[in-house]
Coordinates of C-alpha atoms and ligand atoms in Angstrom, one line a residue:
M9 CA -25.8 -37.4 -55.2
P10 CA -28.2 -40.9 -56.0
R11 CA -27.4 -42.0 -59.4
F12 CA -29.8 -43.8 -61.7
D13 CA -28.0 -47.7 -61.4
N14 CA -27.1 -47.8 -65.3
G15 CA -24.4 -44.6 -63.7
D16 CA -26.3 -41.9 -65.2
T17 CA -27.1 -38.7 -63.2
P18 CA -30.1 -36.4 -63.4
E19 CA -29.2 -34.0 -66.2
N20 CA -29.7 -30.8 -64.3
G21 CA -28.1 -32.0 -61.0
I22 CA -31.3 -31.1 -58.6
V23 CA -32.0 -33.8 -56.5
P24 CA -35.2 -33.8 -54.8
E25 CA -36.1 -35.7 -51.3
Q26 CA -36.5 -39.0 -52.1
G27 CA -37.3 -42.3 -50.5
E28 CA -34.3 -44.6 -50.5
F29 CA -36.0 -47.6 -53.1
L30 CA -36.3 -44.5 -55.8
N31 CA -33.1 -42.8 -57.4
P32 CA -34.0 -39.1 -58.5
T33 CA -36.1 -38.3 -61.3
P34 CA -36.1 -34.2 -61.1
M35 CA -38.1 -33.8 -64.1
L36 CA -41.5 -36.3 -63.4
A37 CA -41.0 -34.5 -59.9
E38 CA -42.6 -31.5 -62.1
L39 CA -45.3 -33.0 -62.4
E40 CA -46.3 -33.4 -58.9
K41 CA -46.6 -30.0 -58.1
G42 CA -49.7 -27.8 -58.2
P43 CA -53.1 -28.7 -57.3
W44 CA -53.9 -32.0 -58.9
P45 CA -53.5 -35.8 -58.4
S46 CA -50.4 -36.6 -60.1
F47 CA -49.7 -40.0 -61.3
V48 CA -45.9 -39.8 -60.7
S49 CA -47.1 -39.5 -56.8
G50 CA -48.5 -42.9 -57.0
F51 CA -46.5 -44.2 -59.1
K52 CA -43.3 -43.6 -56.4
Q53 CA -45.7 -44.4 -53.5
L54 CA -46.1 -48.0 -54.8
A55 CA -42.4 -48.0 -55.9
E56 CA -41.6 -47.3 -52.3
R57 CA -44.5 -49.5 -50.6
T58 CA -43.6 -52.7 -52.8
R59 CA -39.6 -52.3 -53.2
K60 CA -40.6 -53.7 -57.1
P61 CA -37.3 -52.8 -59.3
M62 CA -39.4 -53.3 -62.2
L63 CA -41.2 -49.8 -60.9
R64 CA -38.1 -47.8 -60.1
G65 CA -36.7 -48.9 -63.8
V66 CA -40.0 -47.6 -65.3
I67 CA -40.0 -44.5 -63.9
D68 CA -35.9 -44.0 -64.0
Q69 CA -37.1 -44.7 -67.6
L70 CA -39.9 -42.5 -67.2
E71 CA -37.7 -39.7 -66.9
Y72 CA -35.0 -40.1 -69.4
S73 CA -38.0 -39.7 -72.2
Y74 CA -38.8 -36.2 -70.6
Q75 CA -34.9 -35.5 -70.9
T76 CA -34.8 -37.0 -74.2
K77 CA -38.3 -36.4 -75.5
T78 CA -38.3 -39.9 -76.7
G79 CA -40.8 -42.9 -76.0
Y80 CA -38.7 -46.3 -75.7
W81 CA -41.4 -48.6 -75.6
E82 CA -42.7 -50.9 -78.1
G83 CA -45.1 -53.8 -78.7
G84 CA -44.7 -57.6 -79.6
L85 CA -47.0 -60.9 -78.4
V86 CA -47.5 -62.7 -76.0
T87 CA -50.3 -65.0 -75.1
V88 CA -51.5 -66.9 -72.5
R89 CA -52.1 -70.6 -73.2
G90 CA -55.5 -71.2 -75.7
Y91 CA -55.8 -67.5 -76.2
G92 CA -54.7 -65.0 -79.3
S93 CA -54.5 -61.9 -77.6
G94 CA -55.4 -60.3 -74.3
V95 CA -51.8 -58.8 -73.2
I96 CA -50.7 -56.0 -74.3
T97 CA -46.9 -56.0 -74.5
R98 CA -44.6 -53.7 -74.0
R99 CA -40.6 -54.0 -74.5
S100 CA -38.4 -51.3 -73.3
K101 CA -36.0 -50.1 -76.3
I102 CA -33.6 -49.5 -74.0
Q103 CA -33.4 -52.2 -71.6
D104 CA -29.1 -52.5 -71.6
K105 CA -29.8 -49.0 -69.9
F106 CA -32.5 -50.0 -67.9
P107 CA -32.6 -53.5 -67.2
E108 CA -35.0 -53.9 -64.7
A109 CA -37.9 -52.1 -67.0
H110 CA -36.9 -54.4 -69.7
E111 CA -40.8 -55.7 -70.0
F112 CA -43.7 -53.9 -68.4
H113 CA -47.0 -55.3 -70.3
T114 CA -50.3 -55.2 -69.5
L115 CA -52.9 -57.8 -68.8
R116 CA -56.6 -56.9 -69.7
V117 CA -59.6 -58.0 -67.6
Q118 CA -62.9 -58.0 -68.4
P119 CA -65.2 -56.3 -66.9
A120 CA -68.3 -56.9 -65.5
P121 CA -71.8 -55.6 -67.5
G122 CA -72.5 -52.1 -65.7
L123 CA -68.9 -51.9 -63.9
H124 CA -70.4 -54.3 -60.9
Y125 CA -67.6 -55.8 -58.7
N126 CA -68.2 -57.1 -55.1
T127 CA -65.4 -56.0 -53.0
T128 CA -64.0 -59.8 -52.4
M129 CA -63.1 -60.5 -56.4
L130 CA -61.4 -56.9 -56.5
R131 CA -59.4 -57.5 -53.1
D132 CA -58.8 -61.2 -54.4
L133 CA -57.8 -59.8 -58.1
C134 CA -56.0 -56.5 -56.6
D135 CA -53.6 -59.2 -54.1
T136 CA -53.4 -61.2 -57.3
W137 CA -51.7 -58.9 -59.1
E138 CA -49.2 -57.2 -56.3
K139 CA -47.8 -60.6 -55.8
H140 CA -47.5 -61.7 -60.0
G141 CA -47.3 -57.8 -61.5
S142 CA -46.4 -54.6 -60.8
G143 CA -49.6 -53.7 -59.0
I144 CA -50.8 -50.9 -60.6
I145 CA -54.6 -51.1 -62.0
A146 CA -56.4 -48.9 -64.4
L147 CA -59.7 -48.9 -63.7
H148 CA -61.4 -48.4 -65.8
G149 CA -59.0 -48.2 -69.4
Q150 CA -60.2 -46.6 -72.5
S151 CA -60.9 -49.6 -73.8
G152 CA -63.4 -50.5 -71.4
D153 CA -60.9 -53.2 -69.9
I154 CA -59.4 -53.5 -66.1
M155 CA -55.8 -52.7 -66.6
L156 CA -53.7 -54.6 -65.2
Q157 CA -50.1 -52.6 -66.0
G158 CA -46.4 -54.4 -65.6
I159 CA -45.8 -57.5 -65.4
E160 CA -42.8 -59.6 -66.9
E161 CA -43.5 -62.3 -69.6
S162 CA -42.9 -65.1 -68.3
R163 CA -45.0 -64.5 -65.3
V164 CA -47.4 -63.6 -67.7
Q165 CA -49.1 -67.2 -67.4
E166 CA -49.5 -67.9 -64.2
C167 CA -50.7 -64.8 -63.2
F168 CA -53.4 -65.5 -65.5
D169 CA -54.1 -68.8 -63.9
A170 CA -55.1 -67.3 -60.6
I171 CA -57.2 -64.7 -62.1
N172 CA -59.0 -67.1 -64.0
Q173 CA -59.4 -69.1 -61.3
A174 CA -61.0 -66.7 -59.5
G175 CA -63.5 -66.1 -62.6
W176 CA -62.4 -63.0 -64.5
D177 CA -61.5 -63.5 -68.2
L178 CA -58.7 -61.6 -70.2
G179 CA -60.6 -58.8 -72.2
G180 CA -60.3 -58.1 -76.1
A181 CA -57.0 -57.1 -77.9
G182 CA -55.8 -56.6 -81.8
P183 CA -58.2 -57.9 -84.8
A184 CA -61.1 -59.0 -82.9
M185 CA -63.9 -58.5 -80.6
R186 CA -63.0 -56.5 -78.0
T187 CA -63.8 -56.0 -74.7
S188 CA -67.8 -54.4 -75.0
V189 CA -69.0 -51.4 -71.7
S190 CA -72.3 -51.2 -70.8
C191 CA -74.0 -48.2 -68.5
V192 CA -75.5 -49.4 -64.5
G193 CA -78.6 -49.3 -66.7
P194 CA -82.0 -50.8 -65.5
A195 CA -79.8 -51.9 -62.2
R196 CA -79.8 -47.9 -61.2
C197 CA -80.7 -46.0 -63.3
E198 CA -84.5 -44.8 -64.1
H199 CA -83.3 -43.9 -67.6
A200 CA -82.9 -47.0 -68.9
C201 CA -85.2 -48.1 -71.8
Y202 CA -83.3 -52.1 -71.8
D203 CA -81.7 -54.1 -69.7
T204 CA -78.2 -53.1 -70.7
L205 CA -76.8 -55.6 -68.1
K206 CA -78.8 -59.0 -69.7
V207 CA -78.1 -58.0 -73.5
H208 CA -74.1 -57.2 -72.6
F209 CA -73.8 -60.4 -71.2
N210 CA -75.5 -62.6 -73.8
V211 CA -73.7 -60.9 -76.6
L212 CA -71.0 -61.3 -74.3
K213 CA -71.0 -64.6 -73.8
H214 CA -72.5 -65.2 -78.6
F215 CA -68.3 -63.5 -78.9
T216 CA -66.2 -65.1 -76.3
G217 CA -65.0 -67.4 -79.3
D218 CA -64.0 -64.4 -81.1
I219 CA -62.5 -61.7 -78.0
H220 CA -60.0 -64.9 -77.5
R221 CA -59.0 -65.3 -80.6
P222 CA -58.3 -62.6 -83.1
S223 CA -59.9 -63.4 -86.4
Y224 CA -61.5 -60.7 -88.4
N225 CA -60.0 -57.2 -90.3
Y226 CA -59.6 -55.2 -87.2
K227 CA -60.9 -54.5 -83.8
F228 CA -64.6 -54.5 -83.5
K229 CA -66.7 -53.0 -79.9
F230 CA -70.3 -53.0 -78.9
K231 CA -71.2 -50.4 -76.5
F232 CA -74.5 -50.4 -74.5
S233 CA -75.8 -47.0 -73.1
G234 CA -79.7 -47.4 -71.8
C235 CA -80.7 -44.2 -73.3
P236 CA -79.9 -41.5 -75.6
N237 CA -77.7 -40.2 -72.5
D238 CA -75.2 -42.3 -73.7
C239 CA -73.3 -42.8 -70.9
T240 CA -70.1 -44.8 -72.5
N241 CA -70.3 -42.6 -75.2
S242 CA -70.9 -45.5 -77.5
I243 CA -71.6 -43.1 -80.7
F244 CA -67.9 -42.3 -80.8
R245 CA -66.4 -45.4 -78.9
S246 CA -67.9 -48.2 -80.2
D247 CA -68.2 -50.2 -83.8
M248 CA -71.8 -51.0 -82.7
A249 CA -73.8 -48.7 -80.5
V250 CA -76.9 -50.0 -78.6
I251 CA -78.7 -46.8 -77.0
G252 CA -81.7 -46.8 -75.6
I253 CA -85.1 -44.8 -76.8
W254 CA -88.5 -45.1 -77.0
R255 CA -91.4 -44.4 -79.6
D256 CA -94.3 -43.2 -77.9
S257 CA -94.5 -39.8 -75.8
I258 CA -92.6 -38.9 -72.7
Q259 CA -94.5 -40.1 -69.6
V260 CA -95.7 -36.8 -67.8
D261 CA -96.6 -36.8 -64.2
T262 CA -98.6 -33.3 -63.9
E263 CA -98.6 -33.6 -60.0
A264 CA -94.5 -33.7 -60.0
V265 CA -94.3 -31.0 -63.0
S266 CA -96.7 -28.8 -61.0
T267 CA -94.5 -29.4 -57.7
W268 CA -91.7 -28.9 -59.5
I269 CA -92.9 -25.4 -60.8
A270 CA -93.9 -24.8 -57.6
R271 CA -90.4 -24.9 -56.3
N272 CA -88.0 -23.8 -59.5
G273 CA -90.4 -21.3 -60.6
I274 CA -92.0 -20.7 -64.4
D275 CA -89.0 -18.9 -65.0
D276 CA -86.5 -21.5 -64.7
L277 CA -89.2 -23.7 -66.6
V278 CA -88.9 -21.3 -69.5
N279 CA -85.5 -20.6 -69.3
N280 CA -83.9 -23.7 -68.4
V281 CA -86.5 -26.4 -70.6
I282 CA -88.6 -25.3 -72.7
N283 CA -86.3 -23.1 -74.3
R284 CA -83.6 -25.4 -74.6
C285 CA -85.6 -27.9 -76.1
P286 CA -83.6 -27.8 -79.7
T287 CA -86.6 -29.0 -81.7
Q288 CA -89.3 -26.3 -79.6
A289 CA -90.7 -29.5 -79.3
L290 CA -91.9 -27.7 -75.6
S291 CA -94.3 -24.5 -75.1
L292 CA -96.6 -23.6 -72.4
A293 CA -100.4 -23.6 -72.3
G294 CA -100.7 -21.6 -69.3
E295 CA -99.0 -22.8 -66.5
N296 CA -99.1 -26.4 -68.7
L297 CA -96.0 -28.2 -70.1
V298 CA -96.7 -29.0 -73.5
I299 CA -95.0 -31.2 -75.2
D300 CA -95.1 -32.0 -79.3
N301 CA -94.0 -36.0 -79.1
G302 CA -94.0 -35.6 -82.8
C303 CA -91.0 -32.8 -82.9
C304 CA -89.0 -34.7 -79.8
V305 CA -86.1 -36.0 -81.0
R306 CA -85.1 -37.7 -77.6
C307 CA -82.5 -35.7 -76.8
M308 CA -83.3 -36.3 -73.0
H309 CA -83.2 -32.7 -72.0
C310 CA -86.1 -32.3 -70.1
I311 CA -86.2 -35.5 -68.9
N312 CA -82.7 -35.1 -67.1
V313 CA -83.5 -31.5 -65.6
M314 CA -86.6 -32.6 -64.3
P315 CA -86.6 -36.1 -63.6
G316 CA -89.2 -38.1 -62.0
A317 CA -91.9 -35.2 -63.6
L318 CA -91.1 -36.2 -66.8
S319 CA -89.4 -40.1 -68.4
P320 CA -88.7 -42.0 -71.1
G321 CA -92.3 -43.2 -72.8
Q322 CA -93.5 -47.1 -72.1
E323 CA -92.8 -47.9 -75.6
R324 CA -89.3 -49.1 -75.6
G325 CA -86.4 -50.5 -77.3
V326 CA -82.9 -49.8 -79.1
A327 CA -82.0 -47.9 -81.7
L328 CA -78.4 -49.1 -83.2
L329 CA -75.6 -47.0 -85.0
L330 CA -72.5 -48.8 -86.8
G331 CA -69.4 -47.5 -87.8
G332 CA -68.3 -44.9 -84.6
K333 CA -64.3 -45.2 -83.9
N334 CA -61.5 -42.6 -83.6
T335 CA -58.9 -41.5 -86.1
L336 CA -57.3 -44.4 -87.7
K337 CA -58.1 -43.4 -92.0
V338 CA -60.6 -41.2 -92.6
G339 CA -60.4 -39.3 -88.7
A340 CA -62.7 -39.7 -86.5
M341 CA -66.2 -40.8 -87.1
G342 CA -70.0 -40.8 -85.2
G343 CA -71.9 -43.9 -85.5
T344 CA -74.6 -44.4 -88.6
L345 CA -78.1 -44.8 -87.5
I346 CA -78.8 -48.2 -89.0
V347 CA -82.0 -49.5 -87.1
P348 CA -83.8 -46.6 -85.5
F349 CA -85.8 -48.7 -83.1
L350 CA -85.6 -52.4 -82.5
K351 CA -87.4 -54.0 -79.7
M352 CA -85.2 -55.5 -77.0
E353 CA -87.3 -57.0 -74.4
T354 CA -87.6 -61.2 -74.7
D355 CA -85.1 -63.8 -75.0
A356 CA -86.1 -63.3 -78.9
D357 CA -85.3 -60.0 -78.9
I358 CA -82.2 -60.8 -78.0
S359 CA -81.2 -63.6 -80.1
A360 CA -82.2 -61.4 -83.5
F361 CA -79.8 -58.2 -82.5
I362 CA -76.8 -60.8 -81.9
S363 CA -78.1 -62.4 -85.3
L364 CA -78.6 -59.2 -87.3
S365 CA -75.0 -58.1 -85.7
Q366 CA -73.4 -61.8 -86.7
G367 CA -74.3 -60.9 -89.8
I368 CA -72.8 -57.4 -89.5
I369 CA -69.6 -58.9 -88.7
D370 CA -69.7 -60.9 -91.7
W371 CA -70.5 -58.9 -94.2
W372 CA -67.6 -56.5 -92.7
N373 CA -65.3 -59.8 -92.9
D374 CA -65.9 -60.5 -96.4
N375 CA -65.9 -56.8 -97.9
G376 CA -63.9 -55.5 -95.4
F377 CA -59.7 -54.6 -95.7
E378 CA -57.2 -55.7 -93.3
H379 CA -57.1 -52.7 -90.8
E380 CA -60.2 -51.5 -91.8
R381 CA -62.7 -50.6 -89.1
V382 CA -66.5 -51.5 -90.7
G383 CA -67.4 -47.7 -90.9
E384 CA -64.6 -47.1 -92.6
T385 CA -65.4 -50.5 -95.1
I386 CA -69.0 -48.7 -95.0
E387 CA -68.0 -45.3 -96.0
R388 CA -65.7 -46.8 -98.9
V389 CA -68.4 -48.9 -100.5
G390 CA -71.1 -46.8 -99.7
L391 CA -73.7 -47.4 -97.5
K392 CA -76.5 -48.8 -99.9
H393 CA -74.4 -51.5 -100.8
F394 CA -74.3 -52.4 -97.2
L395 CA -77.8 -52.7 -96.1
D396 CA -78.2 -54.7 -99.5
G397 CA -75.3 -56.9 -97.8
V398 CA -76.8 -57.3 -94.5
G399 CA -80.7 -57.3 -95.6
L400 CA -81.6 -53.6 -93.8
Q401 CA -83.8 -51.4 -95.1
A402 CA -83.0 -48.0 -95.8
S403 CA -85.1 -45.6 -93.7
I404 CA -85.1 -41.3 -93.9
D405 CA -83.2 -41.3 -90.3
M406 CA -79.9 -42.3 -92.0
V407 CA -77.7 -39.7 -92.1
T408 CA -74.8 -40.3 -94.2
R409 CA -72.6 -37.9 -92.7
P410 CA -73.3 -37.8 -88.9
R411 CA -71.7 -35.3 -86.9
S412 CA -68.0 -35.8 -87.2
N413 CA -66.0 -34.2 -84.5
P414 CA -65.8 -36.0 -80.9
Y415 CA -64.7 -33.4 -79.2
Y416 CA -67.5 -30.6 -79.6
K417 CA -70.2 -29.8 -76.7
S418 CA -73.1 -27.8 -77.1
E419 CA -72.5 -24.6 -75.0
Y420 CA -74.9 -26.3 -72.2
Ligands
SF4_516 FE1 -78.6 -44.1 -66.5 FE2 -78.9 -43.7 -69.6 FE3 -76.8 -42.9 -68.2 FE4 -77.7 -45.7 -68.9 S1 -77.1 -44.3 -70.2 S2 -77.0 -44.6 -66.9 S3 -79.4 -45.2 -68.8 S4 -79.1 -42.0 -67.6
SF4_517 FE1 -87.0 -31.3 -76.8 FE2 -85.2 -33.1 -76.0 FE3 -87.0 -33.1 -74.5 FE4 -88.0 -34.0 -76.6 S1 -86.3 -34.8 -75.4 S2 -89.2 -32.6 -75.7 S3 -86.2 -33.3 -78.2 S4 -85.9 -31.4 -74.6

C-alpha cells in the first residue's frame, strides 16, 4: 500500500488509483466525484505533471486536515526588498509531519485595469511562476489580485524580481491600500458612464506607496463599476465604491424600441420591462413606452432588457458610496452614499476625486481605531461627524442604514 512520506497510512485503508508521484488521498478523491470541476483533480494533475514535492506535501496535508477536521496553516510575515506587503504567508503548523508542505506562501500580483492582459505577458507570468513557485494561479482571487499560490520563503525575492522585470507589481495586503478592481468599462461595454480604466489607473498611481508600505488603520479598497449594474460588486466589496451614473433622462431610440416591441410583443414589454420597474417609472401610452425620469432610481433593469433601445443618459458621472465591507466588527455593510453625483470626464475631475479620497483616508487614519474599516469608524462616530470632518454636504440621498445583507437577491 502506498504510504504518506511520514509513514502514516490512510485511515480507512482505501487506495484509489494514483499516478506514481502522489500518495493515496481517499477523502480528497471524494471531492473529485460528481459533475462539477474539482480543484483536487486540477491540483493532482499539476502535481503529477510538474513533480513538485511541495504540491505533494500540500495534498497530503489537506487529506490529513479532512481526516482530523483541523486546518494547519498559520500566517506570518514575508516581504520583498522595499515593500511591506504583497506576500501572504502560509506556514504549516505540522511541518514535522509533512515537511514538503512547510511553506506555501502567496504572491499577490496587481491586475491591470479592466483585467486586460496580453497573452505574451500571461505566458511569461505562468512560466516564471512555474519556475520559482508551485504553478498554481487563482485568476483572480477575491481581492482582485492574480494570486500566485505556493512558494517557499527563500525563493520569494527572486520570483518577485523576475515578475517585476516583466512589468508586474505586487498587490496590497495588511493595513494598506488594497488592490483595486475595475469593470471592462468603455473598452467593451456600452453601459459605461465613465472611463473606469483611466480612473483606476490614476488612483493606482496616486496610492502606489500606500499599497507597498502599510500605514493605515486597516485595509482600504476601491472598486470601479461603469454603471449601476455594478459588475465589480463594489457596494459590498469595497470601502470606496465608484459607480457610473447619469443625472438626466434615459436615452430612448424610438425606432429601436418599436423594433424591440415588434420582435418581442407588447406583453413582453408590459410583463418583463414595465411591471418590473421598482419605482413604477415606466408606463404604456398606446403602444409607446413612457419613462418618468423623475421617478427612475437608475436600477438599470429596463436598459439591460432593451439594450440599444434604451441607454443611460448623456449627462454622466459617478456616485460614491463609502464603507462597504464584509463581516468583521459590526457585520456586513453596504456602502453609504456620500456623493450622489460627481463629474468624471476630465483630468481635473479625476484629480478632484483623488483629493477627496485622500482627505477621507486622512480623516479615517486620524479618527479610526486600529483594525477598523472606514465604514465601522463612520458607524461609531456618526455620519454627520464624518461629513463635517471631510467637508461634504449632507444630502437627502444619504441613507443611514443601507441594505446590510450582501447575499440578498431579488426574485428576478
Ligand atoms: Fe458594463 Fe456596467 Fe458591468 Fe461595467 S458595471 S461592465 S459598465 S454593465
Ligand atoms: Fe425603472 Fe430601473 Fe428603468 Fe429607471 S432604470 S426606469 S428605475 S427600470
